[in-house]
mmCIF file of C-alpha atoms and ligand atoms in Angstrom:
data_model
loop_
_atom_site.group_PDB
_atom_site.id
_atom_site.type_symbol
_atom_site.label_atom_id
_atom_site.label_comp_id
_atom_site.label_asym_id
_atom_site.label_seq_id
_atom_site.Cartn_x
_atom_site.Cartn_y
_atom_site.Cartn_z
ATOM 1 C CA MET A 137 42.945 -8.618 20.158
ATOM 2 C CA ARG A 138 44.552 -11.201 22.739
ATOM 3 C CA ALA A 139 45.664 -15.267 22.382
ATOM 4 C CA THR A 140 43.016 -16.969 23.869
ATOM 5 C CA GLN A 141 43.494 -20.289 25.411
ATOM 6 C CA GLN A 142 41.948 -22.025 23.112
ATOM 7 C CA ASP A 143 44.119 -20.014 20.991
ATOM 8 C CA PHE A 144 47.014 -21.168 21.809
ATOM 9 C CA GLU A 145 45.295 -24.764 22.259
ATOM 10 C CA ASN A 146 44.431 -24.217 18.431
ATOM 11 C CA ALA A 147 48.063 -23.238 17.308
ATOM 12 C CA MET A 148 49.390 -26.171 19.555
ATOM 13 C CA ASN A 149 47.473 -28.513 16.873
ATOM 14 C CA GLN A 150 47.828 -26.424 13.908
ATOM 15 C CA VAL A 151 51.704 -26.982 14.565
ATOM 16 C CA LYS A 152 51.435 -31.266 13.747
ATOM 17 C CA LEU A 153 49.510 -30.428 10.902
ATOM 18 C CA LEU A 154 52.180 -28.569 9.197
ATOM 19 C CA LYS A 155 53.893 -29.401 5.480
ATOM 20 C CA LYS A 156 56.821 -27.755 6.084
ATOM 21 C CA ASP A 157 59.575 -28.699 8.495
ATOM 22 C CA PRO A 158 60.587 -24.766 9.898
ATOM 23 C CA GLY A 159 63.784 -26.188 11.006
ATOM 24 C CA ASN A 160 65.283 -26.086 13.918
ATOM 25 C CA GLU A 161 65.771 -23.042 14.899
ATOM 26 C CA VAL A 162 62.003 -21.731 14.420
ATOM 27 C CA LYS A 163 61.481 -25.382 16.371
ATOM 28 C CA LEU A 164 63.175 -24.071 19.257
ATOM 29 C CA ARG A 165 61.692 -20.792 19.777
ATOM 30 C CA LEU A 166 58.302 -22.492 19.627
ATOM 31 C CA TYR A 167 59.120 -24.944 22.140
ATOM 32 C CA ALA A 168 60.565 -21.601 24.430
ATOM 33 C CA LEU A 169 57.071 -19.727 23.787
ATOM 34 C CA TYR A 170 55.201 -22.910 24.322
ATOM 35 C CA LYS A 171 57.373 -23.410 28.242
ATOM 36 C CA GLN A 172 56.871 -19.614 28.506
ATOM 37 C CA ALA A 173 53.694 -19.973 27.969
ATOM 38 C CA THR A 174 52.510 -22.428 29.897
ATOM 39 C CA GLU A 175 54.928 -22.120 33.678
ATOM 40 C CA GLY A 176 56.394 -18.822 32.954
ATOM 41 C CA PRO A 177 59.997 -18.056 33.248
ATOM 42 C CA CYS A 178 62.971 -21.042 33.007
ATOM 43 C CA THR A 179 63.932 -21.847 36.698
ATOM 44 C CA MET A 180 64.762 -25.254 35.635
ATOM 45 C CA PRO A 181 68.780 -25.759 36.459
ATOM 46 C CA LYS A 182 71.225 -25.303 33.594
ATOM 47 C CA PRO A 183 71.511 -29.047 31.734
ATOM 48 C CA GLY A 184 75.630 -30.050 31.042
ATOM 49 C CA VAL A 185 77.702 -28.732 27.806
ATOM 50 C CA PHE A 186 77.438 -31.872 26.450
ATOM 51 C CA ASP A 187 73.654 -31.852 27.282
ATOM 52 C CA PHE A 188 73.599 -30.758 23.522
ATOM 53 C CA VAL A 189 69.504 -30.733 23.088
ATOM 54 C CA ASN A 190 68.430 -30.171 26.180
ATOM 55 C CA LYS A 191 70.941 -27.075 26.699
ATOM 56 C CA ALA A 192 69.759 -25.887 22.986
ATOM 57 C CA LYS A 193 66.156 -26.047 24.536
ATOM 58 C CA TRP A 194 67.450 -24.731 28.141
ATOM 59 C CA ASP A 195 69.283 -21.092 26.680
ATOM 60 C CA ALA A 196 65.589 -20.345 24.378
ATOM 61 C CA TRP A 197 63.390 -20.888 27.195
ATOM 62 C CA ASN A 198 65.950 -18.518 29.614
ATOM 63 C CA ALA A 199 66.745 -16.190 26.958
ATOM 64 C CA LEU A 200 62.730 -15.364 26.699
ATOM 65 C CA GLY A 201 63.643 -13.441 30.699
ATOM 66 C CA SER A 202 60.573 -12.712 32.318
ATOM 67 C CA LEU A 203 58.369 -11.882 29.511
ATOM 68 C CA PRO A 204 54.491 -12.038 30.533
ATOM 69 C CA LYS A 205 52.681 -15.158 29.888
ATOM 70 C CA GLU A 206 50.089 -13.789 27.770
ATOM 71 C CA THR A 207 52.831 -12.500 25.385
ATOM 72 C CA ALA A 208 54.434 -15.660 24.797
ATOM 73 C CA ARG A 209 51.133 -17.278 24.610
ATOM 74 C CA GLN A 210 50.012 -14.760 21.549
ATOM 75 C CA ASN A 211 54.112 -14.348 20.580
ATOM 76 C CA TYR A 212 52.965 -18.175 20.192
ATOM 77 C CA VAL A 213 49.409 -17.810 18.134
ATOM 78 C CA ASP A 214 51.268 -15.578 15.802
ATOM 79 C CA LEU A 215 54.586 -18.052 14.986
ATOM 80 C CA VAL A 216 52.080 -20.557 14.122
ATOM 81 C CA SER A 217 50.136 -18.418 11.840
ATOM 82 C CA SER A 218 53.223 -17.212 9.780
ATOM 83 C CA LEU A 219 54.433 -20.441 9.357
ATOM 84 C CA SER A 220 50.627 -21.658 8.624
ATOM 85 C CA SER A 221 50.267 -19.322 6.022
ATOM 86 C CA SER A 222 53.473 -20.435 4.572
ATOM 87 C CA SER A 223 53.232 -23.813 4.745
ATOM 88 C CA GLU A 224 49.783 -24.599 4.078
ATOM 89 C CA ALA A 225 48.493 -27.027 6.243
ATOM 90 C CA SER A 226 48.951 -31.238 5.776
ATOM 91 C CA SER A 227 46.642 -33.130 4.441
ATOM 92 C CA GLN A 228 46.005 -36.308 2.457
ATOM 93 C CA GLY A 229 42.530 -37.190 1.109
ATOM 94 C CA LYS A 230 41.217 -41.047 -0.099
ATOM 95 C CA GLY A 231 42.681 -42.300 -2.898
ATOM 96 C CA GLY A 232 42.095 -45.132 -5.308
ATOM 97 C CA ALA A 233 40.949 -44.271 -8.892
ATOM 98 C CA ASP A 234 43.197 -44.232 -11.419
ATOM 99 C CA GLY A 235 46.210 -41.426 -12.447
ATOM 100 C CA LYS A 236 44.891 -39.952 -8.565
ATOM 101 C CA ALA A 237 48.074 -38.607 -6.092
ATOM 102 C CA GLN A 238 48.206 -37.606 -3.023
ATOM 103 C CA GLU A 239 51.466 -36.011 -1.648
ATOM 104 C CA SER A 240 52.451 -35.065 2.139
ATOM 105 C CA LYS A 241 55.704 -34.294 3.613
ATOM 106 C CA GLY A 242 58.347 -36.752 2.458
ATOM 107 C CA ILE A 243 55.775 -39.651 0.715
ATOM 108 C CA LEU A 244 54.363 -39.984 -2.405
ATOM 109 C CA VAL A 245 51.398 -42.482 -3.053
ATOM 110 C CA THR A 246 50.020 -42.212 -6.178
ATOM 111 C CA SER A 247 47.309 -45.110 -7.564
ATOM 112 C CA GLU A 248 47.300 -46.154 -11.453
ATOM 113 C CA GLY A 249 46.582 -49.030 -12.886
ATOM 114 C CA GLY A 250 45.066 -51.135 -9.345
ATOM 115 C CA ILE A 251 48.584 -50.298 -8.656
ATOM 116 C CA THR A 252 49.025 -48.447 -4.544
ATOM 117 C CA LYS A 253 52.503 -46.938 -5.344
ATOM 118 C CA ILE A 254 53.844 -44.990 -2.213
ATOM 119 C CA THR A 255 57.365 -43.622 -2.293
ATOM 120 C CA PHE A 256 58.938 -42.697 0.327
ATOM 121 C CA ASN A 257 59.951 -38.787 -1.160
ATOM 122 C CA ARG A 258 62.926 -37.318 0.478
ATOM 123 C CA PRO A 259 65.410 -37.907 -1.460
ATOM 124 C CA SER A 260 68.157 -34.958 0.410
ATOM 125 C CA LYS A 261 67.795 -37.170 3.468
ATOM 126 C CA LYS A 262 68.029 -40.406 1.366
ATOM 127 C CA ASN A 263 64.564 -41.013 2.253
ATOM 128 C CA ALA A 264 64.693 -40.995 6.683
ATOM 129 C CA ILE A 265 61.624 -41.353 7.614
ATOM 130 C CA THR A 266 60.304 -38.338 9.589
ATOM 131 C CA PHE A 267 57.114 -38.296 12.552
ATOM 132 C CA GLN A 268 54.696 -37.588 10.009
ATOM 133 C CA MET A 269 55.866 -39.601 7.118
ATOM 134 C CA TYR A 270 54.934 -42.597 9.982
ATOM 135 C CA GLN A 271 51.767 -41.232 10.266
ATOM 136 C CA ASP A 272 51.338 -40.518 6.726
ATOM 137 C CA ILE A 273 51.984 -44.152 5.369
ATOM 138 C CA ILE A 274 49.955 -45.052 7.693
ATOM 139 C CA LEU A 275 46.746 -43.690 6.482
ATOM 140 C CA ALA A 276 47.703 -44.465 3.060
ATOM 141 C CA LEU A 277 47.773 -47.759 3.925
ATOM 142 C CA LYS A 278 44.321 -47.880 6.057
ATOM 143 C CA ASN A 279 43.296 -45.952 2.352
ATOM 144 C CA ALA A 280 44.770 -48.599 0.415
ATOM 145 C CA SER A 281 42.998 -51.697 2.112
ATOM 146 C CA THR A 282 39.847 -49.948 1.400
ATOM 147 C CA ASP A 283 39.640 -48.972 -2.021
ATOM 148 C CA ASP A 284 39.562 -50.630 -5.746
ATOM 149 C CA THR A 285 43.658 -51.118 -6.175
ATOM 150 C CA VAL A 286 44.992 -54.713 -5.185
ATOM 151 C CA ILE A 287 48.146 -53.998 -4.921
ATOM 152 C CA THR A 288 49.875 -51.814 -3.312
ATOM 153 C CA VAL A 289 53.830 -50.812 -3.163
ATOM 154 C CA PHE A 290 56.709 -48.948 -1.469
ATOM 155 C CA THR A 291 59.373 -47.493 -3.095
ATOM 156 C CA GLY A 292 62.480 -44.949 -2.477
ATOM 157 C CA ALA A 293 63.239 -41.766 -4.238
ATOM 158 C CA GLY A 294 66.940 -41.204 -5.472
ATOM 159 C CA ASP A 295 69.710 -43.102 -5.076
ATOM 160 C CA TYR A 296 68.373 -43.975 -1.470
ATOM 161 C CA TYR A 297 65.777 -47.283 -0.411
ATOM 162 C CA SER A 298 65.346 -45.117 3.006
ATOM 163 C CA SER A 299 67.583 -44.904 5.264
ATOM 164 C CA GLY A 300 65.223 -45.436 8.644
ATOM 165 C CA ASN A 301 63.697 -43.972 11.166
ATOM 166 C CA ASP A 302 65.231 -40.479 10.862
ATOM 167 C CA LEU A 303 67.357 -40.016 13.437
ATOM 168 C CA THR A 304 66.672 -36.457 14.235
ATOM 169 C CA ASN A 305 62.887 -37.974 15.614
ATOM 170 C CA PHE A 306 64.051 -37.640 19.159
ATOM 171 C CA THR A 307 66.355 -34.676 18.693
ATOM 172 C CA SER A 308 64.479 -32.474 17.864
ATOM 173 C CA ALA A 309 61.776 -33.208 20.239
ATOM 174 C CA SER A 310 60.075 -30.619 21.884
ATOM 175 C CA GLY A 311 58.938 -32.790 24.832
ATOM 176 C CA GLY A 312 62.479 -34.252 25.959
ATOM 177 C CA MET A 313 63.292 -37.507 25.242
ATOM 178 C CA GLU A 314 61.318 -39.070 27.909
ATOM 179 C CA GLU A 315 57.859 -37.716 25.552
ATOM 180 C CA ALA A 316 60.271 -38.475 22.319
ATOM 181 C CA ALA A 317 60.283 -42.352 23.221
ATOM 182 C CA ASN A 318 57.020 -42.427 24.842
ATOM 183 C CA LYS A 319 55.416 -40.952 21.499
ATOM 184 C CA GLY A 320 57.667 -42.850 19.282
ATOM 185 C CA ALA A 321 56.860 -46.128 21.131
ATOM 186 C CA ILE A 322 53.406 -45.519 20.299
ATOM 187 C CA VAL A 323 53.565 -44.509 16.625
ATOM 188 C CA LEU A 324 56.092 -47.061 15.972
ATOM 189 C CA ARG A 325 53.153 -49.793 17.364
ATOM 190 C CA GLU A 326 50.456 -48.803 15.427
ATOM 191 C CA PHE A 327 52.417 -48.248 12.075
ATOM 192 C CA VAL A 328 53.580 -52.304 12.570
ATOM 193 C CA ASN A 329 50.099 -53.221 13.308
ATOM 194 C CA THR A 330 49.061 -51.343 9.946
ATOM 195 C CA PHE A 331 51.547 -53.784 8.111
ATOM 196 C CA ILE A 332 50.999 -56.780 10.392
ATOM 197 C CA ASP A 333 47.286 -56.840 9.442
ATOM 198 C CA PHE A 334 47.241 -55.005 5.660
ATOM 199 C CA PRO A 335 44.780 -57.180 3.791
ATOM 200 C CA LYS A 336 45.989 -57.022 -0.086
ATOM 201 C CA PRO A 337 50.059 -58.112 -1.499
ATOM 202 C CA LEU A 338 51.925 -55.549 -0.446
ATOM 203 C CA VAL A 339 55.128 -55.252 -2.154
ATOM 204 C CA ALA A 340 58.670 -53.643 -1.519
ATOM 205 C CA VAL A 341 60.472 -52.544 -5.089
ATOM 206 C CA VAL A 342 63.991 -52.058 -3.166
ATOM 207 C CA ASN A 343 65.905 -49.312 -5.729
ATOM 208 C CA GLY A 344 69.683 -49.086 -3.112
ATOM 209 C CA PRO A 345 69.908 -49.268 -0.080
ATOM 210 C CA ALA A 346 68.088 -50.432 2.477
ATOM 211 C CA VAL A 347 68.251 -49.378 6.023
ATOM 212 C CA GLY A 348 67.168 -50.251 10.217
ATOM 213 C CA ILE A 349 63.220 -50.279 10.440
ATOM 214 C CA SER A 350 63.401 -49.664 6.074
ATOM 215 C CA VAL A 351 64.835 -53.618 6.361
ATOM 216 C CA THR A 352 62.791 -54.979 9.133
ATOM 217 C CA LEU A 353 59.478 -53.481 7.540
ATOM 218 C CA LEU A 354 60.401 -56.340 4.721
ATOM 219 C CA GLY A 355 59.601 -59.522 6.876
ATOM 220 C CA LEU A 356 55.886 -58.152 6.718
ATOM 221 C CA PHE A 357 55.803 -58.177 2.806
ATOM 222 C CA ASP A 358 54.685 -61.161 0.021
ATOM 223 C CA ALA A 359 57.331 -59.875 -2.210
ATOM 224 C CA VAL A 360 60.539 -58.271 -2.389
ATOM 225 C CA TYR A 361 62.091 -57.070 -5.401
ATOM 226 C CA ALA A 362 65.577 -55.524 -5.241
ATOM 227 C CA SER A 363 67.696 -53.823 -7.338
ATOM 228 C CA ASP A 364 71.829 -55.041 -7.457
ATOM 229 C CA ARG A 365 72.268 -52.013 -6.185
ATOM 230 C CA ALA A 366 70.569 -52.061 -3.125
ATOM 231 C CA THR A 367 71.923 -53.759 0.653
ATOM 232 C CA PHE A 368 69.929 -54.297 3.584
ATOM 233 C CA HIS A 369 71.675 -52.790 7.608
ATOM 234 C CA THR A 370 69.895 -53.211 10.361
ATOM 235 C CA PRO A 371 72.564 -50.982 12.712
ATOM 236 C CA PHE A 372 70.540 -51.224 15.783
ATOM 237 C CA SER A 373 73.692 -52.691 17.993
ATOM 238 C CA HIS A 374 75.309 -49.010 16.332
ATOM 239 C CA LEU A 375 73.153 -46.886 17.264
ATOM 240 C CA GLY A 376 71.934 -49.254 21.032
ATOM 241 C CA GLN A 377 68.842 -50.292 19.716
ATOM 242 C CA SER A 378 67.540 -53.415 19.286
ATOM 243 C CA PRO A 379 64.723 -55.022 16.175
ATOM 244 C CA GLU A 380 61.309 -53.868 15.356
ATOM 245 C CA ALA A 381 58.843 -54.338 12.970
ATOM 246 C CA CYS A 382 58.806 -58.190 14.143
ATOM 247 C CA SER A 383 62.544 -58.484 12.902
ATOM 248 C CA SER A 384 63.146 -60.093 16.365
ATOM 249 C CA TYR A 385 60.620 -62.911 14.885
ATOM 250 C CA THR A 386 60.898 -62.788 11.360
ATOM 251 C CA PHE A 387 64.008 -62.919 10.913
ATOM 252 C CA PRO A 388 65.359 -65.668 12.639
ATOM 253 C CA LYS A 389 62.441 -67.520 11.160
ATOM 254 C CA MET A 390 63.301 -66.658 7.536
ATOM 255 C CA MET A 391 66.920 -66.699 7.697
ATOM 256 C CA GLY A 392 67.527 -69.008 10.619
ATOM 257 C CA SER A 393 68.779 -67.626 14.099
ATOM 258 C CA ALA A 394 72.500 -67.319 12.873
ATOM 259 C CA LYS A 395 72.076 -65.469 9.688
ATOM 260 C CA ALA A 396 69.517 -63.459 11.894
ATOM 261 C CA ALA A 397 72.201 -62.335 14.408
ATOM 262 C CA GLU A 398 74.293 -61.535 12.141
ATOM 263 C CA MET A 399 72.092 -58.585 11.065
ATOM 264 C CA LEU A 400 70.193 -57.651 13.761
ATOM 265 C CA LEU A 401 73.223 -58.461 16.543
ATOM 266 C CA PHE A 402 76.143 -57.126 14.826
ATOM 267 C CA GLY A 403 74.942 -55.545 12.099
ATOM 268 C CA LYS A 404 76.493 -57.183 9.231
ATOM 269 C CA LYS A 405 74.862 -55.325 5.599
ATOM 270 C CA LEU A 406 73.952 -57.698 3.075
ATOM 271 C CA THR A 407 74.162 -57.147 -0.939
ATOM 272 C CA ALA A 408 70.762 -57.942 -2.265
ATOM 273 C CA ARG A 409 72.291 -61.438 -3.630
ATOM 274 C CA GLU A 410 72.812 -62.143 0.276
ATOM 275 C CA ALA A 411 69.407 -60.637 0.840
ATOM 276 C CA TRP A 412 68.135 -62.805 -1.796
ATOM 277 C CA ALA A 413 70.225 -66.115 -0.284
ATOM 278 C CA GLN A 414 68.946 -65.650 3.364
ATOM 279 C CA GLY A 415 65.098 -64.778 1.948
ATOM 280 C CA LEU A 416 64.334 -61.145 2.618
ATOM 281 C CA VAL A 417 64.274 -60.644 -1.429
ATOM 282 C CA THR A 418 62.167 -62.641 -3.962
ATOM 283 C CA GLU A 419 64.670 -61.987 -6.681
ATOM 284 C CA VAL A 420 67.052 -59.442 -7.258
ATOM 285 C CA PHE A 421 67.675 -57.945 -11.268
ATOM 286 C CA PRO A 422 69.998 -55.874 -13.242
ATOM 287 C CA GLU A 423 70.029 -52.087 -11.811
ATOM 288 C CA SER A 424 69.786 -50.914 -16.184
ATOM 289 C CA THR A 425 66.790 -53.273 -15.962
ATOM 290 C CA PHE A 426 65.438 -53.089 -13.157
ATOM 291 C CA GLU A 427 62.554 -50.428 -12.936
ATOM 292 C CA THR A 428 61.276 -52.216 -16.849
ATOM 293 C CA GLU A 429 61.209 -55.480 -15.322
ATOM 294 C CA VAL A 430 59.682 -55.282 -12.143
ATOM 295 C CA TRP A 431 57.292 -52.696 -13.251
ATOM 296 C CA THR A 432 55.770 -54.281 -16.127
ATOM 297 C CA ARG A 433 55.688 -57.467 -14.024
ATOM 298 C CA LEU A 434 53.642 -55.579 -11.557
ATOM 299 C CA LYS A 435 50.827 -54.728 -14.109
ATOM 300 C CA THR A 436 49.923 -57.579 -14.546
ATOM 301 C CA TYR A 437 50.046 -59.417 -11.182
ATOM 302 C CA ALA A 438 47.808 -56.206 -10.282
ATOM 303 C CA LYS A 439 45.545 -58.115 -13.018
ATOM 304 C CA LEU A 440 45.020 -61.220 -10.770
ATOM 305 C CA PRO A 441 42.010 -61.579 -9.557
ATOM 306 C CA PRO A 442 41.761 -59.718 -5.952
ATOM 307 C CA ASN A 443 39.207 -61.343 -3.882
ATOM 308 C CA SER A 444 41.719 -64.414 -4.836
ATOM 309 C CA MET A 445 44.657 -63.068 -3.744
ATOM 310 C CA ARG A 446 43.201 -61.385 -0.593
ATOM 311 C CA ILE A 447 42.082 -64.517 0.504
ATOM 312 C CA SER A 448 45.338 -66.204 0.018
ATOM 313 C CA LYS A 449 46.604 -63.726 1.708
ATOM 314 C CA GLU A 450 45.207 -63.871 4.762
ATOM 315 C CA LEU A 451 45.466 -67.642 5.442
ATOM 316 C CA ILE A 452 49.368 -67.029 4.478
ATOM 317 C CA ARG A 453 49.143 -64.383 7.076
ATOM 318 C CA LYS A 454 46.229 -66.534 9.512
ATOM 319 C CA ASN A 455 47.870 -68.650 11.654
ATOM 320 C CA GLU A 456 50.671 -65.800 12.183
ATOM 321 C CA LYS A 457 48.892 -62.435 13.388
ATOM 322 C CA GLU A 458 48.540 -62.845 17.238
ATOM 323 C CA LYS A 459 51.604 -63.869 17.347
ATOM 324 C CA LEU A 460 53.273 -61.019 15.309
ATOM 325 C CA HIS A 461 51.482 -58.784 17.057
ATOM 326 C CA ALA A 462 52.488 -59.667 20.534
ATOM 327 C CA VAL A 463 55.828 -59.312 19.143
ATOM 328 C CA ASN A 464 55.546 -56.343 18.086
ATOM 329 C CA GLU A 465 54.372 -55.093 21.252
ATOM 330 C CA GLU A 466 57.054 -56.947 22.544
ATOM 331 C CA GLU A 467 59.775 -55.209 20.305
ATOM 332 C CA CYS A 468 58.248 -51.508 20.654
ATOM 333 C CA THR A 469 58.329 -51.868 24.962
ATOM 334 C CA THR A 470 61.500 -52.631 24.774
ATOM 335 C CA LEU A 471 63.065 -49.856 22.318
ATOM 336 C CA ARG A 472 60.764 -47.267 23.962
ATOM 337 C CA ALA A 473 63.603 -48.285 27.447
ATOM 338 C CA ARG A 474 66.110 -48.354 24.442
ATOM 339 C CA TRP A 475 65.675 -44.975 23.329
ATOM 340 C CA LEU A 476 66.355 -43.143 26.980
ATOM 341 C CA SER A 477 69.806 -45.459 27.416
ATOM 342 C CA GLU A 478 72.533 -43.260 27.738
ATOM 343 C CA GLU A 479 74.227 -46.153 24.830
ATOM 344 C CA CYS A 480 71.486 -44.542 22.538
ATOM 345 C CA ILE A 481 71.841 -41.034 23.709
ATOM 346 C CA ASN A 482 75.048 -41.536 23.107
ATOM 347 C CA ALA A 483 74.608 -43.064 18.932
ATOM 348 C CA ILE A 484 71.847 -40.232 17.887
ATOM 349 C CA MET A 485 74.406 -37.483 19.139
ATOM 350 C CA SER A 486 77.265 -38.621 17.720
ATOM 351 C CA PHE A 487 75.743 -38.938 14.146
ATOM 352 C CA VAL A 488 73.293 -35.356 14.113
ATOM 353 C CA THR A 489 76.682 -33.586 15.455
ATOM 354 C CA ARG A 490 79.232 -35.403 12.883
ATOM 355 C CA LYS A 491 81.004 -33.164 10.990
ATOM 356 C CA PRO A 492 79.392 -31.484 7.473
ATOM 357 C CA LYS A 493 80.938 -32.833 4.385
ATOM 358 C CA LEU A 494 83.426 -30.230 3.018
HETATM 359 C C1 LIG B 235 58.159 -43.730 15.394
HETATM 360 C C2 LIG B 235 59.432 -44.069 15.627
HETATM 361 C C3 LIG B 235 59.549 -45.496 15.312
HETATM 362 C C4 LIG B 235 61.670 -45.731 15.075
HETATM 363 C C5 LIG B 235 62.114 -47.153 14.460
HETATM 364 C C6 LIG B 235 62.917 -47.724 14.789
HETATM 365 C C7 LIG B 235 63.740 -47.574 13.346
HETATM 366 C C8 LIG B 235 65.217 -47.171 13.564
HETATM 367 C C9 LIG B 235 66.355 -47.559 12.605
HETATM 368 O O1 LIG B 235 65.674 -47.246 11.556
HETATM 369 S S1 LIG B 235 67.650 -47.506 12.937
HETATM 370 C C10 LIG B 235 68.579 -47.081 11.317
HETATM 371 C C11 LIG B 235 68.524 -45.693 11.363
HETATM 372 N N1 LIG B 235 69.667 -44.977 10.304
HETATM 373 C C12 LIG B 235 70.621 -44.734 10.270
HETATM 374 O O2 LIG B 235 71.482 -44.835 11.426
HETATM 375 C C13 LIG B 235 71.755 -44.275 9.292
HETATM 376 C C14 LIG B 235 71.896 -43.047 9.341
HETATM 377 N N2 LIG B 235 72.356 -42.580 8.299
HETATM 378 C C15 LIG B 235 73.510 -42.515 7.686
HETATM 379 O O3 LIG B 235 74.617 -43.599 8.132
HETATM 380 C C16 LIG B 235 73.543 -41.982 6.571
HETATM 381 O O4 LIG B 235 73.695 -40.947 6.507
HETATM 382 C C17 LIG B 235 74.028 -43.428 5.387
HETATM 383 C C18 LIG B 235 74.813 -44.528 5.022
HETATM 384 C C19 LIG B 235 72.394 -43.105 5.324
HETATM 385 C C20 LIG B 235 74.000 -42.381 3.571
HETATM 386 O O5 LIG B 235 75.206 -41.802 4.119
HETATM 387 P P1 LIG B 235 76.321 -40.786 2.919
HETATM 388 O O6 LIG B 235 75.378 -41.434 1.537
HETATM 389 O O7 LIG B 235 77.028 -40.362 3.356
HETATM 390 O O8 LIG B 235 75.008 -39.242 3.035
HETATM 391 P P2 LIG B 235 74.704 -38.048 4.236
HETATM 392 O O9 LIG B 235 75.094 -38.655 5.225
HETATM 393 O O10 LIG B 235 75.566 -37.309 3.805
HETATM 394 O O11 LIG B 235 73.149 -38.226 4.193
HETATM 395 C C21 LIG B 235 72.880 -37.495 3.152
HETATM 396 C C22 LIG B 235 71.542 -36.691 4.136
HETATM 397 O O12 LIG B 235 70.667 -37.842 4.902
HETATM 398 C C23 LIG B 235 71.054 -37.179 6.516
HETATM 399 N N3 LIG B 235 70.259 -38.081 6.975
HETATM 400 C C24 LIG B 235 71.048 -39.790 6.081
HETATM 401 N N4 LIG B 235 69.627 -41.045 6.806
HETATM 402 C C25 LIG B 235 69.147 -39.767 7.865
HETATM 403 C C26 LIG B 235 68.702 -40.752 8.874
HETATM 404 N N5 LIG B 235 68.207 -41.811 9.122
HETATM 405 N N6 LIG B 235 68.526 -39.446 9.846
HETATM 406 C C27 LIG B 235 68.121 -38.221 9.795
HETATM 407 N N7 LIG B 235 69.137 -38.081 8.625
HETATM 408 C C28 LIG B 235 70.027 -38.890 7.398
HETATM 409 C C29 LIG B 235 72.449 -37.236 6.725
HETATM 410 O O13 LIG B 235 72.221 -35.971 7.835
HETATM 411 C C30 LIG B 235 72.021 -35.532 5.475
HETATM 412 O O14 LIG B 235 71.850 -34.767 5.891
HETATM 413 P P3 LIG B 235 72.546 -32.572 5.665
HETATM 414 O O15 LIG B 235 72.643 -33.289 3.994
HETATM 415 O O16 LIG B 235 74.421 -33.094 6.167
HETATM 416 O O17 LIG B 235 71.915 -31.859 6.036
#
């Protein structure tokens, strides 16, 4: 039976729910089939040789020649169906009861002893945050804000806390940089708003190096415990980008504008003790006792009266909320423009095309 327009639209939605990243080759094939099915043969001018991403996409689309739209639509549906059967669609239920675990691609959410634990769980990529992970974290925080857990804790699996935004979020987007930048700004706005509005105590257990957005977000946490192995790095200028997660406001407020500028403008990497001295970190622990000491403490905190902690947090945050939302809005608008700048595109391309290690 021929794939209908409805089958095609269902397949497009299905792609967004794939649990396993199908890899760049498959993504290019999907892109090419989508373009062929919706626009017909490629008539676009060939991108320049240094425009790696758009050239790869153009090549994939152009290779389909005069394949009829209907056949491209059918092939797209078939390809998605084969991917979906090998990679069960992502789902994340509502948690809260002790011992329940929800796993999505890239994050692991567990709840035990009154603590929701959200783990960046992509150690082979230093826990870089994909578009899907941003969305899964939003969902996990929304669940944690209304379930019966008392404290929510972020940590990282493996040697890193997180290397920040996955730099391939933009290069692997099927609709080009402009579409990726629009999507990025929308996702980022909602993601940061969820942290601003999160009603319960939010704690970061920074087990290792933290980069980019995983650092800036810490300004919205209630406590940050760090191993003495952790470092804090915000290389935004090196990436042609600008600060996010309200750090253009929280960092100068917390550490003074001179120290904030060293981090946010010049990309100075701080040790855990330096970050503590600047007020970004609550307490630093020796790596050898870090996990035991921190988790023992958190288990005690999770037994404190939850309503009292929620009300105190509300009082602390109340006068800042409107300001934080306005800052988030402006940072997202600024970043959207940055992502389309030559400085940023060149920096991202030089990361994704760097030579593999021997
Ligand atoms: C909705 C969108 C919101 C966006 C908000 C804006 C956010 C901005 C930021 O977060 S900016 C910060 C972005 N992050 C970085 O610039 C870090 C980039 N990575 C590195 O510099 C290094 O990988 C490292 C210092 C983190 C670790 O170096 P090393 O110990 O030498 O390991 P590898 O480089 O070999 O890394 C292993 C493996 O992981 C991949 N990887 C690491 N970080 C990222 C990343 N941020 N994005 C994508 N991929 C990453 C790396 O490519 C290696 O993969 P491979 O084994 O080669 O397949």
